[in-house]
CSV table of C-alpha atoms in Angstrom, one decimal:
chain,number,residue,atom,x,y,z
A,522,MET,CA,-38.5,42.6,-24.6
A,523,THR,CA,-37.6,39.1,-24.1
A,524,VAL,CA,-40.2,36.3,-23.9
A,525,TRP,CA,-38.8,35.4,-20.7
A,526,ARG,CA,-39.4,39.0,-19.0
A,527,ALA,CA,-42.9,39.0,-20.3
A,528,MET,CA,-43.6,35.5,-18.7
A,529,VAL,CA,-42.5,36.9,-15.8
A,530,ARG,CA,-44.2,40.0,-16.2
A,531,ALA,CA,-47.5,38.1,-16.7
A,532,ARG,CA,-46.8,35.9,-13.7
A,533,VAL,CA,-46.9,38.9,-11.6
A,534,VAL,CA,-49.9,40.7,-12.8
A,535,VAL,CA,-51.9,36.9,-12.3
A,536,ALA,CA,-50.2,36.7,-8.7
A,537,VAL,CA,-51.7,40.1,-7.5
A,538,TRP,CA,-54.7,39.8,-9.5
A,539,LEU,CA,-55.0,36.5,-7.2
A,540,LEU,CA,-53.8,37.6,-4.1
A,541,PHE,CA,-56.5,40.7,-4.7
A,542,GLY,CA,-59.2,38.6,-5.7
A,543,LEU,CA,-58.5,35.8,-2.5
A,544,SER,CA,-58.7,39.3,0.0
A,545,ALA,CA,-62.0,40.3,-1.4
A,546,LEU,CA,-63.3,36.9,-1.3
A,547,ALA,CA,-62.3,37.2,2.3
A,548,MET,CA,-63.4,40.9,3.2
A,549,PHE,CA,-66.7,40.6,0.8
A,550,GLY,CA,-67.4,36.9,0.5
A,551,LEU,CA,-70.3,35.3,-1.3
A,552,PRO,CA,-73.9,34.3,-1.0
A,553,GLY,CA,-74.4,32.1,1.8
A,554,LEU,CA,-70.5,32.8,2.7
A,555,PRO,CA,-70.2,36.3,4.3
A,556,GLY,CA,-66.8,37.6,4.6
A,557,LEU,CA,-65.4,40.0,7.1
A,558,THR,CA,-67.6,42.7,5.9
A,559,GLY,CA,-71.0,41.1,6.6
A,560,ALA,CA,-69.2,39.7,10.4
A,561,VAL,CA,-69.7,43.7,11.7
A,562,PRO,CA,-73.9,44.2,11.0
A,563,ARG,CA,-74.1,41.3,12.3
A,564,ALA,CA,-71.9,42.2,15.3
A,565,CYS,CA,-73.7,45.7,15.7
A,566,HIS,CA,-77.1,45.1,15.5
A,567,GLY,CA,-77.6,45.6,11.3
A,568,ARG,CA,-75.0,48.7,11.5
A,569,SER,CA,-72.4,48.2,8.8
A,570,ALA,CA,-68.7,49.3,9.0
A,571,LEU,CA,-67.4,52.8,8.5
A,572,ASP,CA,-65.5,51.8,5.4
A,573,VAL,CA,-68.1,50.4,3.0
A,574,ARG,CA,-70.4,53.0,3.2
A,575,GLY,CA,-70.9,55.6,0.6
A,576,HIS,CA,-69.9,58.3,3.4
A,577,TRP,CA,-70.1,58.4,6.8
A,578,THR,CA,-70.4,61.4,10.0
A,579,ALA,CA,-69.8,61.3,13.3
A,580,THR,CA,-73.4,60.9,13.9
A,581,ASP,CA,-72.8,58.1,12.0
A,582,ALA,CA,-70.0,56.6,13.9
A,583,ARG,CA,-71.4,57.5,17.3
A,584,ASP,CA,-74.3,55.1,16.3
A,585,LEU,CA,-72.1,53.0,14.8
A,586,VAL,CA,-70.2,52.0,18.2
A,587,ALA,CA,-73.0,52.5,20.4
A,588,ALA,CA,-74.5,49.5,18.8
A,589,CYS,CA,-71.7,47.7,18.7
A,590,GLY,CA,-69.8,46.7,22.2
A,591,ALA,CA,-67.4,44.8,22.4
A,592,GLY,CA,-68.1,42.0,20.2
A,593,GLY,CA,-68.6,45.0,17.6
A,594,ARG,CA,-65.7,46.3,18.0
A,595,ALA,CA,-63.7,43.2,17.8
A,596,ALA,CA,-65.3,42.2,14.2
A,597,TYR,CA,-64.6,45.5,13.2
A,598,LEU,CA,-60.9,45.1,14.2
A,599,ARG,CA,-60.5,41.8,12.5
A,600,LEU,CA,-61.9,43.6,9.6
A,601,GLU,CA,-59.4,46.7,9.6
A,602,LEU,CA,-56.3,43.8,10.4
A,603,LEU,CA,-57.2,42.4,6.5
A,604,ASP,CA,-58.0,46.1,5.2
A,605,LEU,CA,-54.3,46.8,5.6
A,606,ALA,CA,-53.5,44.6,2.6
A,607,TYR,CA,-56.5,44.4,0.6
A,608,PRO,CA,-56.0,48.7,-0.5
A,609,LEU,CA,-52.7,47.7,-1.5
A,610,LEU,CA,-53.7,45.0,-3.3
A,611,GLY,CA,-56.5,46.3,-5.2
A,612,GLY,CA,-54.7,49.5,-6.1
A,613,LEU,CA,-52.1,47.6,-7.3
A,614,ALA,CA,-53.9,45.3,-9.8
A,615,LEU,CA,-55.9,47.8,-11.5
A,616,LEU,CA,-52.1,50.3,-11.5
A,617,LEU,CA,-50.6,46.7,-13.4
A,618,VAL,CA,-53.3,46.2,-15.6
A,619,SER,CA,-53.6,49.7,-16.8
A,620,ALA,CA,-50.0,50.4,-16.5
A,621,LEU,CA,-49.6,47.0,-19.4
A,622,VAL,CA,-52.5,48.3,-21.5
A,623,ILE,CA,-51.3,52.4,-22.0
A,624,ARG,CA,-47.9,50.6,-23.5
A,625,ARG,CA,-49.7,50.1,-26.2
A,626,LEU,CA,-50.9,53.3,-26.2
A,627,PRO,CA,-49.3,56.4,-28.3
A,628,GLY,CA,-48.4,59.3,-26.1
A,629,ARG,CA,-47.9,60.1,-22.2
A,630,ALA,CA,-51.2,61.4,-21.6
A,631,TRP,CA,-52.7,58.0,-21.1
A,632,ARG,CA,-50.7,57.5,-17.9
A,633,LEU,CA,-53.0,60.2,-16.2
A,634,LEU,CA,-55.5,57.3,-16.2
A,635,LEU,CA,-53.2,55.9,-13.8
A,636,VAL,CA,-54.0,58.9,-11.0
A,637,PRO,CA,-57.4,57.5,-9.8
A,638,ALA,CA,-56.1,54.0,-8.8
A,639,VAL,CA,-53.2,55.5,-6.9
A,640,ALA,CA,-55.4,58.2,-5.7
A,641,MET,CA,-58.4,55.3,-4.2
A,642,THR,CA,-55.8,53.8,-2.7
A,643,VAL,CA,-54.3,56.6,-0.9
A,644,LEU,CA,-57.9,57.5,0.3
A,645,ASP,CA,-58.5,54.0,1.6
A,646,TYR,CA,-55.1,54.0,3.8
A,647,GLY,CA,-56.5,57.6,5.2
A,648,GLU,CA,-59.8,56.4,5.4
A,649,ASN,CA,-58.5,53.2,7.6
A,650,ALA,CA,-56.4,55.5,9.4
A,651,MET,CA,-59.2,57.6,10.9
A,652,VAL,CA,-61.2,54.2,11.5
A,653,TRP,CA,-57.9,52.5,13.4
A,654,HIS,CA,-58.0,56.0,15.7
A,655,LEU,CA,-62.0,55.2,16.2
A,656,LEU,CA,-61.2,52.0,17.1
A,657,SER,CA,-58.3,52.9,19.6
A,658,THR,CA,-60.8,55.2,21.2
A,659,TRP,CA,-63.6,53.3,21.5
A,660,PRO,CA,-65.9,54.3,22.7
A,661,ALA,CA,-65.5,58.1,22.5
A,662,VAL,CA,-65.8,59.4,18.9
A,663,GLY,CA,-64.1,62.5,17.6
A,664,ASP,CA,-65.8,64.8,15.5
A,665,LEU,CA,-62.9,65.6,13.2
A,666,PRO,CA,-61.3,62.3,12.9
A,667,ALA,CA,-65.0,61.1,11.7
A,668,HIS,CA,-66.1,64.0,9.2
A,669,LEU,CA,-62.3,63.5,7.8
A,670,GLY,CA,-63.0,59.2,7.4
A,671,GLY,CA,-66.0,60.3,6.2
A,672,ALA,CA,-64.8,62.7,3.5
A,673,ALA,CA,-62.2,60.2,2.3
A,674,THR,CA,-64.4,57.1,2.2
A,675,ALA,CA,-66.5,59.3,-0.6
A,676,ALA,CA,-63.3,60.5,-2.1
A,677,LYS,CA,-62.1,57.1,-2.5
A,678,ARG,CA,-65.1,55.9,-3.8
A,679,ALA,CA,-65.2,58.4,-6.9
A,680,ALA,CA,-61.5,57.7,-7.4
A,681,GLY,CA,-62.7,54.1,-7.0
A,682,LEU,CA,-65.4,54.3,-9.9
A,683,ALA,CA,-62.6,56.7,-12.5
A,684,ALA,CA,-60.1,54.2,-11.5
A,685,TYR,CA,-61.7,50.6,-12.5
A,686,LEU,CA,-63.6,52.8,-16.0
A,687,ALA,CA,-60.2,53.5,-16.7
A,688,VAL,CA,-59.7,49.9,-17.6
A,689,PRO,CA,-62.3,49.5,-20.3
A,690,LEU,CA,-61.7,52.9,-21.5
A,691,LEU,CA,-58.0,51.7,-22.2
A,692,LEU,CA,-59.3,48.6,-23.2
A,693,LEU,CA,-61.8,50.8,-26.0
A,694,ALA,CA,-58.6,53.1,-26.9
A,695,VAL,CA,-55.9,50.3,-27.8
A,696,GLY,CA,-58.7,49.2,-30.2
A,697,VAL,CA,-59.4,52.3,-31.8
A,698,ASP,CA,-55.8,53.0,-32.3
A,699,ARG,CA,-55.0,50.1,-33.6
A,700,ARG,CA,-58.0,50.3,-36.0
A,701,VAL,CA,-57.3,53.5,-37.0
A,702,ARG,CA,-53.6,52.3,-37.7
A,703,ALA,CA,-54.7,49.8,-40.1
A,704,ARG,CA,-56.7,52.2,-42.1
A,705,ALA,CA,-54.0,54.0,-42.5
A,706,GLY,CA,-51.5,51.5,-43.6
A,707,ALA,CA,-54.2,50.5,-45.5
A,708,ALA,CA,-54.9,53.6,-47.4
A,709,VAL,CA,-51.1,53.7,-48.4
A,710,PRO,CA,-50.0,52.8,-51.8
A,711,SER,CA,-48.2,50.4,-52.7
A,712,ARG,CA,-44.9,51.4,-54.7
A,713,PRO,CA,-44.5,49.7,-58.7
């Protein structure tokens, strides 16, 4: 690989991570500067957006809809608009870093650790589709979309945990692999 290609690849990774960081900042905010996820509870009498919960049901969705009103629905719509890009940026950021580290490891089995990042992204969009459905039928809440959305949220959380844990696991594997190779190289006797 040429130096130029390596620089381009590094720039792409940095650009994706910067965009992901900016979208996360807009989504979650900073202490004293709440993001769009903080706007929903402020407009919905303390009820958080369904997407940021660990799991939710049709009862949870009905409770949120009843508490929100028009202002809460508008706050939720703004959150969901940003959530069109956020899952893609997050999944892509994890995939790029993981793929770069995997290239340094022998064998192909390590590629399986890319699956959680893809699953997290797909499940996040599935969850978002159900939330958009709820927002489009507001104030009615259908049981099936709510149950599917809640299940997608729980599965997204599990896949996300696995995707984020894959990065330090891969880095550890690279370190161990390098150490094993260094020891194997040092153990080979030199020829006279």
